[in-house]
Coordinates of C-alpha atoms and ligand atoms in Angstrom, one line a residue:
M64 CA 75.3 114.3 155.7
F65 CA 74.9 112.6 152.4
K66 CA 74.6 116.0 150.7
K67 CA 77.5 117.5 152.6
L68 CA 79.8 114.7 151.6
R69 CA 78.8 114.9 148.0
N70 CA 80.6 118.3 147.9
N71 CA 83.8 116.7 148.9
N72 CA 84.7 113.8 146.8
K73 CA 87.8 112.8 148.8
S74 CA 86.2 112.4 152.2
E75 CA 83.2 110.9 150.5
S76 CA 85.1 108.0 149.0
N77 CA 87.3 107.5 152.2
Q78 CA 84.4 107.4 154.5
F79 CA 82.3 105.2 152.3
N80 CA 84.9 102.6 151.2
N81 CA 84.9 103.9 147.7
L82 CA 81.3 103.0 147.3
D83 CA 79.5 104.4 144.2
L84 CA 77.1 106.7 145.9
H85 CA 75.0 106.8 142.8
N86 CA 74.4 103.0 143.0
I87 CA 73.2 102.6 146.6
P88 CA 70.2 100.3 146.9
E89 CA 67.1 102.2 148.0
H90 CA 65.9 99.3 150.1
V91 CA 68.1 96.8 152.1
A92 CA 66.5 94.0 154.0
I93 CA 68.4 92.0 156.6
I94 CA 67.9 88.6 158.2
M95 CA 69.8 89.1 161.4
D96 CA 71.0 85.6 162.2
G97 CA 73.5 84.1 164.5
N98 CA 72.8 85.7 167.9
G99 CA 72.5 82.3 169.6
R100 CA 75.7 80.9 168.1
W101 CA 77.5 84.1 169.1
A102 CA 76.5 83.6 172.7
K103 CA 77.2 79.9 172.7
Q104 CA 80.7 80.5 171.4
R105 CA 81.3 82.6 174.5
K106 CA 79.5 80.2 176.9
M107 CA 76.9 82.9 177.5
P108 CA 73.1 82.5 177.6
R109 CA 71.4 83.0 174.2
I110 CA 69.7 86.2 175.3
K111 CA 73.2 87.8 175.6
G112 CA 73.5 87.3 171.9
H113 CA 70.2 89.0 171.3
Y114 CA 71.3 91.9 173.5
E115 CA 74.4 92.3 171.4
G116 CA 72.3 91.9 168.3
M117 CA 70.3 94.9 169.4
Q118 CA 73.5 96.9 169.7
T119 CA 74.4 95.9 166.1
I120 CA 71.1 97.3 164.9
K121 CA 72.2 100.7 166.2
K122 CA 75.5 100.5 164.3
V123 CA 73.9 99.4 161.1
T124 CA 71.1 102.0 161.3
R125 CA 73.7 104.8 161.7
E126 CA 75.6 103.6 158.7
A127 CA 72.5 103.0 156.6
S128 CA 71.3 106.5 157.4
D129 CA 74.7 108.1 156.7
I130 CA 75.1 106.3 153.3
G131 CA 71.7 107.4 152.2
I132 CA 69.8 104.1 152.1
K133 CA 66.1 105.0 152.1
Y134 CA 64.5 101.8 153.6
L135 CA 66.1 99.3 156.0
T136 CA 63.9 96.3 156.9
L137 CA 65.1 94.1 159.7
Y138 CA 63.7 90.7 160.5
A139 CA 63.4 90.9 164.3
F140 CA 60.8 88.2 165.1
S141 CA 59.1 85.7 162.8
T142 CA 55.7 84.1 163.1
E143 CA 57.6 80.9 163.7
N144 CA 59.8 82.3 166.5
W145 CA 57.0 81.8 169.0
S146 CA 58.1 78.2 169.3
R147 CA 61.3 79.2 171.1
P148 CA 61.4 78.9 174.9
E149 CA 59.1 81.3 176.6
S150 CA 61.9 83.1 178.5
E151 CA 63.8 83.8 175.2
V152 CA 60.6 85.0 173.5
N153 CA 59.9 87.3 176.4
Y154 CA 63.4 88.7 176.3
I155 CA 63.3 89.4 172.5
M156 CA 59.8 91.0 172.9
N157 CA 61.3 93.4 175.4
L158 CA 64.2 94.4 173.2
P159 CA 62.3 97.0 171.2
V160 CA 61.4 98.6 174.5
N161 CA 65.1 98.7 175.5
F162 CA 66.3 99.7 172.1
L163 CA 63.9 102.6 171.8
K164 CA 64.5 103.8 175.4
T165 CA 68.2 104.1 174.6
F166 CA 68.2 105.0 170.9
L167 CA 65.0 107.0 170.1
P168 CA 66.7 110.4 170.7
E169 CA 69.4 109.5 168.2
L170 CA 66.8 108.2 165.7
I171 CA 65.0 111.5 166.0
E172 CA 68.2 113.5 165.6
K173 CA 69.1 111.5 162.5
N174 CA 65.7 112.1 161.0
V175 CA 64.9 108.3 160.9
K176 CA 61.3 107.2 160.7
V177 CA 60.4 104.1 162.7
E178 CA 57.9 101.7 161.1
T179 CA 56.9 98.0 161.4
I180 CA 55.4 95.2 159.4
G181 CA 53.9 92.1 161.0
F182 CA 51.0 91.0 163.0
Q183 CA 50.3 93.1 166.1
K184 CA 48.1 90.3 167.6
G185 CA 50.1 88.4 170.3
L186 CA 52.6 91.1 171.0
P187 CA 52.9 92.3 174.6
T188 CA 51.3 95.6 175.4
S189 CA 54.6 97.1 176.5
T190 CA 56.2 96.3 173.1
I191 CA 53.3 97.8 171.2
E192 CA 53.3 100.9 173.3
A193 CA 57.1 101.5 172.9
I194 CA 56.8 101.0 169.1
D195 CA 53.7 103.2 168.8
H196 CA 55.5 105.9 170.8
A197 CA 58.5 105.8 168.5
K198 CA 56.3 105.8 165.4
E199 CA 54.5 108.9 166.7
K200 CA 57.7 110.7 167.6
T201 CA 59.3 110.0 164.2
K202 CA 56.2 110.2 162.0
N203 CA 57.3 113.4 160.2
N204 CA 60.9 112.4 159.7
T205 CA 62.0 112.3 156.1
G206 CA 65.3 110.3 156.3
L207 CA 65.9 106.6 156.6
R208 CA 62.8 104.5 157.1
L209 CA 63.7 101.9 159.7
I210 CA 61.2 99.0 159.3
F211 CA 61.1 96.3 162.0
A212 CA 59.5 93.0 160.9
I213 CA 58.0 91.8 164.1
N214 CA 55.7 88.8 164.3
Y215 CA 56.1 88.7 160.5
G216 CA 55.9 85.8 158.2
G217 CA 55.8 86.0 154.4
R218 CA 53.2 83.2 153.9
A219 CA 50.9 84.6 156.5
E220 CA 51.2 88.0 154.9
I221 CA 50.2 86.6 151.5
V222 CA 47.3 84.6 153.0
Q223 CA 46.0 87.8 154.7
S224 CA 46.3 89.8 151.5
F225 CA 44.4 87.2 149.5
K226 CA 41.6 87.2 152.0
T227 CA 41.3 91.0 151.8
I228 CA 41.4 90.9 148.0
V229 CA 38.7 88.3 147.8
D230 CA 36.5 90.3 150.1
E231 CA 37.1 93.5 148.2
L232 CA 36.5 91.9 144.8
Q233 CA 33.2 90.4 146.0
H234 CA 32.1 93.7 147.5
K235 CA 32.9 95.6 144.3
G236 CA 31.4 92.9 142.1
L237 CA 34.7 92.2 140.4
S238 CA 36.2 88.9 139.1
S239 CA 39.5 87.0 139.3
D240 CA 40.5 88.8 136.1
D241 CA 41.0 91.9 138.2
I242 CA 43.8 90.2 140.2
N243 CA 47.3 91.3 139.1
E244 CA 50.7 91.9 140.6
D245 CA 49.9 95.5 141.4
L246 CA 46.8 94.6 143.3
I247 CA 48.6 92.0 145.3
N248 CA 51.5 94.5 146.1
Q249 CA 48.9 97.0 147.3
H250 CA 47.5 94.4 149.8
L251 CA 50.8 93.4 151.3
M252 CA 52.2 94.9 154.5
T253 CA 55.0 96.4 152.4
K254 CA 52.6 98.3 150.2
N255 CA 54.3 101.6 151.0
Y256 CA 57.8 100.4 150.2
P257 CA 59.7 99.5 147.0
D258 CA 60.9 95.9 146.8
P259 CA 64.4 95.4 148.4
E260 CA 67.2 95.5 145.8
L261 CA 69.4 93.8 148.3
L262 CA 68.8 91.0 150.9
I263 CA 71.5 90.2 153.4
R264 CA 71.5 87.2 155.7
T265 CA 74.2 86.9 158.3
S266 CA 75.8 83.8 160.0
G267 CA 76.5 81.9 156.8
E268 CA 73.0 80.3 156.6
Q269 CA 71.6 80.4 153.1
R270 CA 67.8 80.4 153.6
I271 CA 65.0 82.9 153.1
S272 CA 63.1 81.7 156.2
N273 CA 59.7 83.1 155.2
F274 CA 61.0 86.7 155.0
L275 CA 59.5 89.0 152.3
I276 CA 59.1 86.0 150.0
W277 CA 57.0 87.8 147.4
Q278 CA 59.1 91.0 147.6
V279 CA 62.6 89.5 147.0
S280 CA 61.7 88.0 143.6
Y281 CA 64.5 90.1 142.0
S282 CA 66.6 91.0 145.0
E283 CA 70.3 90.3 145.1
F284 CA 71.1 87.9 148.0
I285 CA 74.3 88.2 150.0
F286 CA 75.0 85.6 152.6
N287 CA 77.5 87.1 155.0
E288 CA 79.6 84.8 157.2
K289 CA 79.6 87.1 160.3
L290 CA 77.3 86.3 163.2
W291 CA 74.8 89.2 163.6
P292 CA 76.4 90.6 166.8
D293 CA 79.8 90.8 164.9
F294 CA 78.2 92.6 161.9
D295 CA 78.7 96.4 161.8
G296 CA 78.7 99.4 159.5
D297 CA 81.9 98.4 157.8
E298 CA 80.4 95.0 157.0
L299 CA 77.3 96.7 155.6
K300 CA 79.6 98.7 153.3
N301 CA 81.4 95.5 152.2
C302 CA 78.0 94.0 151.3
L303 CA 77.1 97.2 149.3
K304 CA 80.4 96.8 147.5
I305 CA 79.5 93.3 146.5
Y306 CA 76.0 94.5 145.5
Q307 CA 77.6 97.1 143.3
S308 CA 79.8 94.4 141.6
R309 CA 76.6 92.4 140.6
Q310 CA 74.7 92.8 137.4
R311 CA 71.0 93.0 137.8
R312 CA 69.1 91.7 134.8
F313 CA 65.5 91.1 135.9
G314 CA 65.2 88.1 133.6
G315 CA 66.6 90.0 130.6
L316 CA 70.0 90.0 129.0
S317 CA 73.0 92.0 130.0
E318 CA 73.8 95.0 127.8
E319 CA 77.4 93.8 127.2
Ligands
LIG550 C1 68.3 85.2 165.1 O1 69.3 84.6 165.8 C2 67.8 86.3 165.8 C3 66.5 86.5 166.2 C4 65.5 85.5 166.1 C5 66.1 87.7 167.0 C6 66.7 88.9 166.5 C7 66.3 90.0 167.3 C8 67.2 91.1 167.5 C9 68.5 91.2 167.0 C10 66.7 92.2 168.4 C11 65.5 92.8 167.9 C12 65.5 94.2 168.5 C13 64.7 95.2 168.1 C14 65.0 96.5 168.5 C15 63.4 94.9 167.3 P1 69.2 83.1 166.4 O2 68.8 83.2 167.8 O3 68.3 82.3 165.5 O4 70.7 82.7 166.3 P2 71.2 81.2 166.1 O5 70.8 80.7 164.7 O6 72.7 81.3 166.1 O7 70.7 80.3 167.2

């Protein structure tokens, strides 16, 4: 799709909101926030907001894949979300099952590879099985990598990585001098992905909430006002447009 449109500049710019297709972030991470408020505004139970949030994931995945984003990481469930009422937790845990039942054929057709980060311990067996099935079915896909952060927390991830690093250093007879950024990167759950250039959080909240706290050191942050169920492909393109208007300096000076 991306290639085909490149041969036709007119439809390319129309379809993609005049985005500069040479400056698309490789990795976009999203904190999908506002499901509960969306439902509350409509006097509906919170789980209805999560259901609609799942539908938004489909829209955003389609758009991300069409635009040529390579990695899309979605914060689906944090290590802190277990403190929600049991019925809500159970509902959210079943969403991957529902999502993959209805959407896996399209993911396969779109060459999307399903992956996860987070702690498997504590997840219901049905959730693990649905995810494992999707991973297996999409393992050879070469398009968008759709990464669900489930039972994920940035601090817990860093703690786990430090434990492994200390064990390995002791085992190999190495010292603290051998600890560097690369070594830490290689022990994070995100070791196979580049850092996100762009982090989006919906619903107007301006917090990081323990999401990819190491990896977003130099990411651009966009706090979008829409509640997640109201977010869609066009809104993603709006965010990319804002991203393209930013200057990334990585602690250096601008060239102007
Ligand atoms: C935040 O909204 C949303 C969540 C904690 C859950 C997000 C999960 C999904 C959208 C579905 C996941 C589906 C798959 C396929 C993995 P909130 O409940 O904190 O909203 P609020 O701040 O308005 O209360």
